[in-house]
mmCIF file with all atom_site columns, C-alpha atoms in Angstrom:
data_model
loop_
_atom_site.group_PDB
_atom_site.id
_atom_site.type_symbol
_atom_site.label_atom_id
_atom_site.label_alt_id
_atom_site.label_comp_id
_atom_site.label_asym_id
_atom_site.label_entity_id
_atom_site.label_seq_id
_atom_site.pdbx_PDB_ins_code
_atom_site.Cartn_x
_atom_site.Cartn_y
_atom_site.Cartn_z
_atom_site.occupancy
_atom_site.B_iso_or_equiv
_atom_site.pdbx_formal_charge
_atom_site.auth_seq_id
_atom_site.auth_comp_id
_atom_site.auth_asym_id
_atom_site.auth_atom_id
_atom_site.pdbx_PDB_model_num
ATOM 1   C CA . ASN A 1 1   ? 104.835 -84.762 -19.309 1.00 0.00 ? 39  ASN A CA 1
ATOM 2   C CA . PRO A 1 2   ? 101.858 -83.226 -19.909 1.00 0.00 ? 40  PRO A CA 1
ATOM 3   C CA . LYS A 1 3   ? 100.277 -84.240 -16.652 1.00 0.00 ? 41  LYS A CA 1
ATOM 4   C CA . SER A 1 4   ? 102.851 -82.367 -14.895 1.00 0.00 ? 42  SER A CA 1
ATOM 5   C CA . PHE A 1 5   ? 102.185 -78.564 -16.907 1.00 0.00 ? 43  PHE A CA 1
ATOM 6   C CA . GLU A 1 6   ? 98.551  -79.313 -15.504 1.00 0.00 ? 44  GLU A CA 1
ATOM 7   C CA . MET A 1 7   ? 99.629  -79.751 -12.167 1.00 0.00 ? 45  MET A CA 1
ATOM 8   C CA . LEU A 1 8   ? 101.765 -76.739 -12.880 1.00 0.00 ? 46  LEU A CA 1
ATOM 9   C CA . LEU A 1 9   ? 99.643  -74.822 -14.647 1.00 0.00 ? 47  LEU A CA 1
ATOM 10  C CA . THR A 1 10  ? 96.229  -75.773 -11.552 1.00 0.00 ? 48  THR A CA 1
ATOM 11  C CA . SER A 1 11  ? 99.270  -74.162 -9.155  1.00 0.00 ? 49  SER A CA 1
ATOM 12  C CA . PHE A 1 12  ? 99.019  -70.992 -11.171 1.00 0.00 ? 50  PHE A CA 1
ATOM 13  C CA . ASP A 1 13  ? 95.321  -70.715 -11.286 1.00 0.00 ? 51  ASP A CA 1
ATOM 14  C CA . VAL A 1 14  ? 95.270  -70.902 -15.166 1.00 0.00 ? 52  VAL A CA 1
ATOM 15  C CA . ALA A 1 15  ? 92.128  -73.604 -16.431 1.00 0.00 ? 53  ALA A CA 1
ATOM 16  C CA . CYS A 1 16  ? 92.864  -75.162 -20.404 1.00 0.00 ? 54  CYS A CA 1
ATOM 17  C CA . ASN A 1 17  ? 90.349  -75.907 -21.957 1.00 0.00 ? 55  ASN A CA 1
ATOM 18  C CA . ASP A 1 18  ? 90.395  -78.823 -25.051 1.00 0.00 ? 56  ASP A CA 1
ATOM 19  C CA . SER A 1 19  ? 90.897  -76.576 -27.729 1.00 0.00 ? 57  SER A CA 1
ATOM 20  C CA . GLN A 1 20  ? 94.315  -75.828 -25.331 1.00 0.00 ? 58  GLN A CA 1
ATOM 21  C CA . ILE A 1 21  ? 93.370  -71.804 -24.819 1.00 0.00 ? 59  ILE A CA 1
ATOM 22  C CA . CYS A 1 22  ? 94.175  -71.353 -21.657 1.00 0.00 ? 60  CYS A CA 1
ATOM 23  C CA . ILE A 1 23  ? 92.554  -68.448 -18.821 1.00 0.00 ? 61  ILE A CA 1
ATOM 24  C CA . THR A 1 24  ? 93.647  -67.362 -15.456 1.00 0.00 ? 62  THR A CA 1
ATOM 25  C CA . LYS A 1 25  ? 91.544  -66.504 -12.835 1.00 0.00 ? 63  LYS A CA 1
ATOM 26  C CA . HIS A 1 26  ? 92.688  -63.354 -12.207 1.00 0.00 ? 64  HIS A CA 1
ATOM 27  C CA . GLN A 1 27  ? 91.447  -62.888 -15.495 1.00 0.00 ? 65  GLN A CA 1
ATOM 28  C CA . VAL A 1 28  ? 87.787  -63.467 -15.149 1.00 0.00 ? 66  VAL A CA 1
ATOM 29  C CA . GLU A 1 29  ? 87.775  -62.435 -11.630 1.00 0.00 ? 67  GLU A CA 1
ATOM 30  C CA . SER A 1 30  ? 88.854  -59.188 -13.664 1.00 0.00 ? 68  SER A CA 1
ATOM 31  C CA . LEU A 1 31  ? 86.515  -59.004 -16.135 1.00 0.00 ? 69  LEU A CA 1
ATOM 32  C CA . ALA A 1 32  ? 84.019  -60.104 -13.874 1.00 0.00 ? 70  ALA A CA 1
ATOM 33  C CA . ARG A 1 33  ? 84.215  -57.322 -12.276 1.00 0.00 ? 71  ARG A CA 1
ATOM 34  C CA . GLU A 1 34  ? 84.053  -54.968 -14.695 1.00 0.00 ? 72  GLU A CA 1
ATOM 35  C CA . LEU A 1 35  ? 81.374  -56.225 -16.198 1.00 0.00 ? 73  LEU A CA 1
ATOM 36  C CA . SER A 1 36  ? 79.238  -56.749 -12.885 1.00 0.00 ? 74  SER A CA 1
ATOM 37  C CA . ASP A 1 37  ? 79.357  -52.857 -13.258 1.00 0.00 ? 75  ASP A CA 1
ATOM 38  C CA . GLN A 1 38  ? 78.110  -52.380 -16.528 1.00 0.00 ? 76  GLN A CA 1
ATOM 39  C CA . GLU A 1 39  ? 75.815  -55.427 -17.580 1.00 0.00 ? 77  GLU A CA 1
ATOM 40  C CA . SER A 1 40  ? 74.434  -53.577 -20.758 1.00 0.00 ? 78  SER A CA 1
ATOM 41  C CA . LEU A 1 41  ? 78.370  -54.133 -22.576 1.00 0.00 ? 79  LEU A CA 1
ATOM 42  C CA . ILE A 1 42  ? 77.649  -57.800 -22.238 1.00 0.00 ? 80  ILE A CA 1
ATOM 43  C CA . PRO A 1 43  ? 75.476  -58.186 -25.671 1.00 0.00 ? 81  PRO A CA 1
ATOM 44  C CA . VAL A 1 44  ? 78.297  -55.415 -27.491 1.00 0.00 ? 82  VAL A CA 1
ATOM 45  C CA . LEU A 1 45  ? 81.035  -57.983 -25.775 1.00 0.00 ? 83  LEU A CA 1
ATOM 46  C CA . VAL A 1 46  ? 78.917  -61.233 -27.855 1.00 0.00 ? 84  VAL A CA 1
ATOM 47  C CA . ALA A 1 47  ? 78.563  -59.784 -30.500 1.00 0.00 ? 85  ALA A CA 1
ATOM 48  C CA . ALA A 1 48  ? 82.187  -58.856 -31.471 1.00 0.00 ? 86  ALA A CA 1
ATOM 49  C CA . GLN A 1 49  ? 82.949  -62.076 -30.812 1.00 0.00 ? 87  GLN A CA 1
ATOM 50  C CA . ARG A 1 50  ? 80.147  -63.193 -33.385 1.00 0.00 ? 88  ARG A CA 1
ATOM 51  C CA . LEU A 1 51  ? 81.438  -60.755 -36.019 1.00 0.00 ? 89  LEU A CA 1
ATOM 52  C CA . GLU A 1 52  ? 85.286  -61.183 -34.876 1.00 0.00 ? 90  GLU A CA 1
ATOM 53  C CA . HIS A 1 53  ? 85.428  -64.600 -33.342 1.00 0.00 ? 91  HIS A CA 1
ATOM 54  C CA . ASP A 1 54  ? 88.751  -64.927 -31.801 1.00 0.00 ? 92  ASP A CA 1
ATOM 55  C CA . PRO A 1 55  ? 88.621  -68.248 -29.148 1.00 0.00 ? 93  PRO A CA 1
ATOM 56  C CA . GLN A 1 56  ? 90.792  -67.049 -26.512 1.00 0.00 ? 94  GLN A CA 1
ATOM 57  C CA . THR A 1 57  ? 88.623  -64.215 -25.695 1.00 0.00 ? 95  THR A CA 1
ATOM 58  C CA . ALA A 1 58  ? 85.448  -65.782 -26.523 1.00 0.00 ? 96  ALA A CA 1
ATOM 59  C CA . THR A 1 59  ? 86.620  -68.429 -24.223 1.00 0.00 ? 97  THR A CA 1
ATOM 60  C CA . LEU A 1 60  ? 86.990  -66.077 -21.182 1.00 0.00 ? 98  LEU A CA 1
ATOM 61  C CA . LEU A 1 61  ? 84.074  -64.656 -21.670 1.00 0.00 ? 99  LEU A CA 1
ATOM 62  C CA . GLU A 1 62  ? 81.643  -67.594 -21.294 1.00 0.00 ? 100 GLU A CA 1
ATOM 63  C CA . ARG A 1 63  ? 84.029  -68.144 -17.976 1.00 0.00 ? 101 ARG A CA 1
ATOM 64  C CA . VAL A 1 64  ? 82.969  -64.864 -16.693 1.00 0.00 ? 102 VAL A CA 1
ATOM 65  C CA . LEU A 1 65  ? 79.198  -65.365 -18.125 1.00 0.00 ? 103 LEU A CA 1
ATOM 66  C CA . GLN A 1 66  ? 79.115  -68.365 -15.718 1.00 0.00 ? 104 GLN A CA 1
ATOM 67  C CA . ARG A 1 67  ? 80.923  -67.040 -13.042 1.00 0.00 ? 105 ARG A CA 1
ATOM 68  C CA . LEU A 1 68  ? 78.600  -64.068 -13.167 1.00 0.00 ? 106 LEU A CA 1
ATOM 69  C CA . LEU A 1 69  ? 75.082  -65.580 -14.323 1.00 0.00 ? 107 LEU A CA 1
ATOM 70  C CA . PRO A 1 70  ? 73.978  -66.331 -10.295 1.00 0.00 ? 108 PRO A CA 1
ATOM 71  C CA . THR A 1 71  ? 74.353  -62.801 -9.480  1.00 0.00 ? 109 THR A CA 1
ATOM 72  C CA . LEU A 1 72  ? 73.581  -60.597 -12.378 1.00 0.00 ? 110 LEU A CA 1
ATOM 73  C CA . GLU A 1 73  ? 70.608  -58.252 -11.844 1.00 0.00 ? 111 GLU A CA 1
ATOM 74  C CA . ASN A 1 74  ? 69.493  -59.136 -15.879 1.00 0.00 ? 112 ASN A CA 1
ATOM 75  C CA . PRO A 1 75  ? 71.011  -62.813 -16.209 1.00 0.00 ? 113 PRO A CA 1
ATOM 76  C CA . GLN A 1 76  ? 68.583  -62.890 -19.766 1.00 0.00 ? 114 GLN A CA 1
ATOM 77  C CA . PRO A 1 77  ? 71.709  -61.083 -21.830 1.00 0.00 ? 115 PRO A CA 1
ATOM 78  C CA . ALA A 1 78  ? 73.867  -63.475 -19.643 1.00 0.00 ? 116 ALA A CA 1
ATOM 79  C CA . TYR A 1 79  ? 72.270  -66.762 -20.878 1.00 0.00 ? 117 TYR A CA 1
ATOM 80  C CA . GLU A 1 80  ? 72.190  -66.150 -24.416 1.00 0.00 ? 118 GLU A CA 1
ATOM 81  C CA . GLY A 1 81  ? 75.407  -64.770 -24.655 1.00 0.00 ? 119 GLY A CA 1
ATOM 82  C CA . LEU A 1 82  ? 76.462  -68.233 -23.835 1.00 0.00 ? 120 LEU A CA 1
ATOM 83  C CA . VAL A 1 83  ? 74.280  -69.911 -26.125 1.00 0.00 ? 121 VAL A CA 1
ATOM 84  C CA . HIS A 1 84  ? 76.103  -67.694 -28.948 1.00 0.00 ? 122 HIS A CA 1
ATOM 85  C CA . LEU A 1 85  ? 79.758  -68.377 -27.306 1.00 0.00 ? 123 LEU A CA 1
ATOM 86  C CA . THR A 1 86  ? 79.108  -72.255 -27.257 1.00 0.00 ? 124 THR A CA 1
ATOM 87  C CA . LYS A 1 87  ? 77.209  -72.293 -30.768 1.00 0.00 ? 125 LYS A CA 1
ATOM 88  C CA . LEU A 1 88  ? 80.696  -70.204 -31.601 1.00 0.00 ? 126 LEU A CA 1
ATOM 89  C CA . ARG A 1 89  ? 83.477  -73.325 -30.196 1.00 0.00 ? 127 ARG A CA 1
ATOM 90  C CA . GLY A 1 90  ? 80.601  -75.792 -31.586 1.00 0.00 ? 128 GLY A CA 1
ATOM 91  C CA . ASP A 1 91  ? 79.566  -77.328 -28.683 1.00 0.00 ? 129 ASP A CA 1
ATOM 92  C CA . LEU A 1 92  ? 75.666  -77.809 -30.092 1.00 0.00 ? 130 LEU A CA 1
ATOM 93  C CA . ASN A 1 93  ? 74.709  -79.578 -27.105 1.00 0.00 ? 131 ASN A CA 1
ATOM 94  C CA . ALA A 1 94  ? 76.235  -76.506 -24.629 1.00 0.00 ? 132 ALA A CA 1
ATOM 95  C CA . ALA A 1 95  ? 74.174  -74.340 -26.231 1.00 0.00 ? 133 ALA A CA 1
ATOM 96  C CA . ARG A 1 96  ? 71.016  -76.240 -25.585 1.00 0.00 ? 134 ARG A CA 1
ATOM 97  C CA . THR A 1 97  ? 71.521  -76.421 -21.780 1.00 0.00 ? 135 THR A CA 1
ATOM 98  C CA . TRP A 1 98  ? 72.578  -72.819 -21.641 1.00 0.00 ? 136 TRP A CA 1
ATOM 99  C CA . ALA A 1 99  ? 69.784  -72.365 -24.032 1.00 0.00 ? 137 ALA A CA 1
ATOM 100 C CA . ARG A 1 100 ? 67.184  -74.204 -21.880 1.00 0.00 ? 138 ARG A CA 1
ATOM 101 C CA . GLN A 1 101 ? 68.219  -73.064 -18.754 1.00 0.00 ? 139 GLN A CA 1
ATOM 102 C CA . GLY A 1 102 ? 67.908  -69.521 -19.403 1.00 0.00 ? 140 GLY A CA 1
ATOM 103 C CA . VAL A 1 103 ? 64.277  -70.105 -20.880 1.00 0.00 ? 141 VAL A CA 1
ATOM 104 C CA . GLU A 1 104 ? 63.444  -71.974 -17.250 1.00 0.00 ? 142 GLU A CA 1
ATOM 105 C CA . ALA A 1 105 ? 64.403  -69.071 -15.195 1.00 0.00 ? 143 ALA A CA 1
ATOM 106 C CA . HIS A 1 106 ? 63.228  -66.389 -17.653 1.00 0.00 ? 144 HIS A CA 1
ATOM 107 C CA . PRO A 1 107 ? 60.154  -68.215 -20.054 1.00 0.00 ? 145 PRO A CA 1
ATOM 108 C CA . HIS A 1 108 ? 59.234  -64.768 -21.737 1.00 0.00 ? 146 HIS A CA 1
ATOM 109 C CA . ALA A 1 109 ? 62.457  -63.890 -22.964 1.00 0.00 ? 147 ALA A CA 1
ATOM 110 C CA . SER A 1 110 ? 60.952  -64.471 -26.919 1.00 0.00 ? 148 SER A CA 1
ATOM 111 C CA . GLY A 1 111 ? 64.995  -64.718 -27.895 1.00 0.00 ? 149 GLY A CA 1
ATOM 112 C CA . LEU A 1 112 ? 66.217  -67.598 -25.615 1.00 0.00 ? 150 LEU A CA 1
ATOM 113 C CA . ALA A 1 113 ? 62.742  -69.585 -26.305 1.00 0.00 ? 151 ALA A CA 1
ATOM 114 C CA . ARG A 1 114 ? 63.999  -69.018 -30.437 1.00 0.00 ? 152 ARG A CA 1
ATOM 115 C CA . GLN A 1 115 ? 67.388  -70.088 -30.090 1.00 0.00 ? 153 GLN A CA 1
ATOM 116 C CA . GLN A 1 116 ? 65.974  -73.104 -27.606 1.00 0.00 ? 154 GLN A CA 1
ATOM 117 C CA . ARG A 1 117 ? 63.653  -73.974 -31.154 1.00 0.00 ? 155 ARG A CA 1
ATOM 118 C CA . GLU A 1 118 ? 66.363  -73.591 -33.335 1.00 0.00 ? 156 GLU A CA 1
ATOM 119 C CA . LEU A 1 119 ? 68.826  -75.699 -31.384 1.00 0.00 ? 157 LEU A CA 1
ATOM 120 C CA . ASP A 1 120 ? 65.803  -77.859 -30.922 1.00 0.00 ? 158 ASP A CA 1
ATOM 121 C CA . GLN A 1 121 ? 65.546  -78.321 -34.550 1.00 0.00 ? 159 GLN A CA 1
ATOM 122 C CA . SER A 1 122 ? 69.263  -78.945 -35.571 1.00 0.00 ? 160 SER A CA 1
ATOM 123 C CA . SER A 1 123 ? 69.119  -81.711 -32.719 1.00 0.00 ? 161 SER A CA 1
ATOM 124 C CA . PRO A 1 124 ? 70.343  -85.271 -34.535 1.00 0.00 ? 162 PRO A CA 1
ATOM 125 C CA . SER A 1 125 ? 67.631  -87.121 -32.133 1.00 0.00 ? 163 SER A CA 1
ATOM 126 C CA . SER A 1 126 ? 65.020  -84.454 -33.670 1.00 0.00 ? 164 SER A CA 1
ATOM 127 C CA . SER A 1 127 ? 63.449  -85.963 -36.678 1.00 0.00 ? 165 SER A CA 1
ATOM 128 C CA . ILE A 1 128 ? 62.884  -85.608 -40.035 1.00 0.00 ? 166 ILE A CA 1
ATOM 129 C CA . THR A 1 129 ? 61.079  -87.604 -42.213 1.00 0.00 ? 167 THR A CA 1
ATOM 130 C CA . ASN A 1 130 ? 58.857  -87.433 -45.420 1.00 0.00 ? 168 ASN A CA 1
ATOM 131 C CA . GLU A 1 131 ? 56.167  -87.344 -43.531 1.00 0.00 ? 169 GLU A CA 1
ATOM 132 C CA . ASN A 1 132 ? 57.118  -84.465 -41.638 1.00 0.00 ? 170 ASN A CA 1
ATOM 133 C CA . ILE A 1 133 ? 57.826  -82.755 -44.126 1.00 0.00 ? 171 ILE A CA 1
ATOM 134 C CA . ILE A 1 134 ? 54.823  -83.288 -46.112 1.00 0.00 ? 172 ILE A CA 1
ATOM 135 C CA . ALA A 1 135 ? 52.489  -82.486 -43.191 1.00 0.00 ? 173 ALA A CA 1
ATOM 136 C CA . SER A 1 136 ? 54.127  -79.207 -42.373 1.00 0.00 ? 174 SER A CA 1
ATOM 137 C CA . ILE A 1 137 ? 53.370  -78.228 -46.315 1.00 0.00 ? 175 ILE A CA 1
ATOM 138 C CA . GLY A 1 138 ? 50.377  -79.525 -47.075 1.00 0.00 ? 176 GLY A CA 1
ATOM 139 C CA . PRO A 1 139 ? 48.239  -80.346 -50.028 1.00 0.00 ? 177 PRO A CA 1
ATOM 140 C CA . ASP A 1 140 ? 48.832  -78.711 -52.628 1.00 0.00 ? 178 ASP A CA 1
ATOM 141 C CA . LYS A 1 141 ? 45.883  -75.755 -53.828 1.00 0.00 ? 179 LYS A CA 1
ATOM 142 C CA . ASP A 1 142 ? 45.513  -78.019 -56.930 1.00 0.00 ? 180 ASP A CA 1
ATOM 143 C CA . GLN A 1 143 ? 45.054  -80.897 -55.511 1.00 0.00 ? 181 GLN A CA 1
ATOM 144 C CA . GLN A 1 144 ? 42.280  -82.092 -54.711 1.00 0.00 ? 182 GLN A CA 1
ATOM 145 C CA . THR A 1 145 ? 42.138  -83.657 -51.260 1.00 0.00 ? 183 THR A CA 1
ATOM 146 C CA . TYR A 1 146 ? 40.054  -86.553 -49.385 1.00 0.00 ? 184 TYR A CA 1
ATOM 147 C CA . GLU A 1 147 ? 37.416  -84.614 -48.146 1.00 0.00 ? 185 GLU A CA 1
ATOM 148 C CA . ASP A 1 148 ? 37.018  -82.813 -51.818 1.00 0.00 ? 186 ASP A CA 1
ATOM 149 C CA . ALA A 1 149 ? 36.371  -86.595 -53.223 1.00 0.00 ? 187 ALA A CA 1
ATOM 150 C CA . ALA A 1 150 ? 33.798  -87.613 -50.814 1.00 0.00 ? 188 ALA A CA 1
#
């Protein structure tokens, strides 16, 4: 029975995501303690996931960063990491949310601002029309413009 299995996992402080990747509260707390003392490792661990993605490890790291975010001295790398990790698992809406929150918390963080722009541009709601494309390109050098014709 899936419901009783879920209750059993909850009793052991185990949380599973939609992909059935399960992480224990102990794993999250243990890694969170280590990273809180060595914040400089956050970008390294995220980069390792980008190079060699392991869904179990990425899920653990994502939960740890969420847990640590309010306590970090410099949360910018955690926001950037959350953007990358959520993109890796294909959740672009979550990535947009983390990028937006990161930019709100650190308006001068160019990496977060770039990530937010890229995610916003990849959004299905961003309309790419022929007019927008042509307007961004501008007139050909050899093409006569309305001003030249007048």
